[in-house]
Amino acid sequence: QVQLVESGGGLVQAGGSLTLSCAASGISSSITRASWYRQAPGKQRELVAHVVRGGSTIYTDSVKGRFTISRDNAKNTVHLQMNSLKPEDTAVYYCNVVAGFGNYWGQGTQVTVSS
């Protein structure tokens, strides 16, 4: 059974930093793409960043230069380092992994940035 467990969310003041982690277990195929999405209250879920197996990354414009996504292929983990956080970064952050024919989601972790 595939399971994605996220950690690292919490409450932080504007300008602060947090690191989110996602540990994937039960995946038998290689992870081809690992992503972080977020969903703020009343808004649609949006892609924050993703990293593919070769290491290439994509970021949504609003987080470029502040967030860094990374992955550990050996440990099947993906991280999101978030710096210079802003109140508009407040959302539930979800880990997403594509492996083989599967598309898997974590349960989400709350990030709240106070002004």
Short mmCIF file of C-alpha atoms in Angstrom, two decimals:
data_model
loop_
_atom_site.label_atom_id
_atom_site.label_comp_id
_atom_site.label_asym_id
_atom_site.label_seq_id
_atom_site.Cartn_x
_atom_site.Cartn_y
_atom_site.Cartn_z
CA GLN A 1 0.00 0.00 0.00
CA VAL A 2 1.42 3.33 -1.06
CA GLN A 3 1.68 5.94 1.64
CA LEU A 4 2.96 9.51 1.55
CA VAL A 5 3.65 11.06 4.93
CA GLU A 6 4.23 14.80 5.07
CA SER A 7 5.81 16.71 7.91
CA GLY A 8 7.25 20.10 8.70
CA GLY A 9 4.25 22.38 8.49
CA GLY A 10 3.39 24.88 11.16
CA LEU A 11 3.04 28.52 12.12
CA VAL A 12 5.78 30.98 11.21
CA GLN A 13 6.13 34.74 11.05
CA ALA A 14 6.49 36.51 7.74
CA GLY A 15 10.09 36.35 6.57
CA GLY A 16 10.68 33.05 8.31
CA SER A 17 11.49 29.62 6.94
CA LEU A 18 10.05 26.14 7.01
CA THR A 19 11.07 22.86 5.42
CA LEU A 20 8.41 20.38 4.37
CA SER A 21 9.26 16.73 3.93
CA CYS A 22 7.41 13.91 2.25
CA ALA A 23 8.35 10.28 2.79
CA ALA A 24 6.98 7.78 0.30
CA SER A 25 6.61 4.11 1.14
CA GLY A 26 5.14 1.11 -0.62
CA ILE A 27 6.10 2.36 -4.07
CA SER A 28 7.56 -0.38 -6.23
CA SER A 29 8.34 1.72 -9.30
CA SER A 30 10.83 4.52 -9.63
CA ILE A 31 9.42 7.95 -8.91
CA THR A 32 9.31 9.89 -12.17
CA ARG A 33 7.99 13.14 -10.73
CA ALA A 34 7.58 14.52 -7.23
CA SER A 35 5.64 17.69 -6.60
CA TRP A 36 4.31 20.02 -3.95
CA TYR A 37 0.89 21.59 -4.37
CA ARG A 38 -0.95 23.96 -2.09
CA GLN A 39 -4.52 25.00 -1.52
CA ALA A 40 -5.50 28.16 0.27
CA PRO A 41 -9.01 28.64 1.69
CA GLY A 42 -11.48 29.38 -1.08
CA LYS A 43 -8.92 28.79 -3.81
CA GLN A 44 -8.08 25.98 -6.18
CA ARG A 45 -5.16 23.67 -5.53
CA GLU A 46 -2.09 24.94 -7.37
CA LEU A 47 1.28 23.50 -8.28
CA VAL A 48 4.09 25.01 -6.21
CA ALA A 49 7.06 23.08 -7.56
CA HIS A 50 8.04 19.77 -9.04
CA VAL A 51 11.20 17.82 -9.66
CA VAL A 52 11.59 15.05 -12.20
CA ARG A 53 13.86 12.04 -12.04
CA GLY A 54 16.68 13.76 -13.89
CA GLY A 55 16.65 16.60 -11.41
CA SER A 56 15.00 19.32 -13.47
CA THR A 57 12.72 21.57 -11.47
CA ILE A 58 9.80 23.87 -12.12
CA TYR A 59 8.41 26.52 -9.77
CA THR A 60 5.33 28.65 -9.86
CA ASP A 61 6.28 32.30 -10.35
CA SER A 62 5.21 33.43 -6.90
CA VAL A 63 7.77 31.21 -5.14
CA LYS A 64 10.75 31.46 -7.49
CA GLY A 65 13.87 32.47 -5.61
CA ARG A 66 12.30 31.64 -2.24
CA PHE A 67 11.43 27.95 -2.38
CA THR A 68 13.65 25.01 -3.29
CA ILE A 69 12.43 21.51 -4.03
CA SER A 70 14.76 18.56 -3.68
CA ARG A 71 14.51 14.80 -3.66
CA ASP A 72 16.45 11.85 -2.32
CA ASN A 73 15.94 9.02 -4.79
CA ALA A 74 17.49 6.42 -2.52
CA LYS A 75 15.17 7.27 0.37
CA ASN A 76 12.08 8.13 -1.70
CA THR A 77 11.75 11.46 0.02
CA VAL A 78 11.08 14.93 -1.32
CA HIS A 79 11.58 18.21 0.48
CA LEU A 80 10.45 21.77 0.05
CA GLN A 81 12.65 24.42 1.62
CA MET A 82 10.62 27.59 2.01
CA ASN A 83 12.38 30.87 2.79
CA SER A 84 11.17 34.45 3.06
CA LEU A 85 7.66 33.24 3.71
CA LYS A 86 4.77 35.60 3.12
CA PRO A 87 1.21 35.59 4.49
CA GLU A 88 -0.02 34.69 1.01
CA ASP A 89 1.92 31.41 1.28
CA THR A 90 -0.57 30.28 3.90
CA ALA A 91 -2.21 27.08 2.67
CA VAL A 92 -2.43 23.34 3.07
CA TYR A 93 0.56 21.87 1.24
CA TYR A 94 0.25 18.49 -0.43
CA CYS A 95 2.92 16.11 -1.63
CA ASN A 96 2.29 14.36 -4.95
CA VAL A 97 4.27 11.53 -6.46
CA VAL A 98 4.01 9.91 -9.89
CA ALA A 99 5.52 6.44 -10.10
CA GLY A 100 4.76 3.85 -12.75
CA PHE A 101 1.07 4.16 -13.54
CA GLY A 102 0.26 5.57 -10.13
CA ASN A 103 -0.42 9.13 -9.02
CA TYR A 104 -0.30 9.45 -5.24
CA TRP A 105 -1.18 12.20 -2.77
CA GLY A 106 -0.29 12.90 0.81
CA GLN A 107 -2.80 14.00 3.41
CA GLY A 108 -1.59 17.59 3.47
CA THR A 109 0.20 19.73 6.03
CA GLN A 110 -0.87 23.19 7.13
CA VAL A 111 1.47 26.13 6.69
CA THR A 112 0.39 29.39 8.28
CA VAL A 113 2.39 32.58 7.87
CA SER A 114 1.50 35.43 10.18
CA SER A 115 2.09 39.07 9.27
#
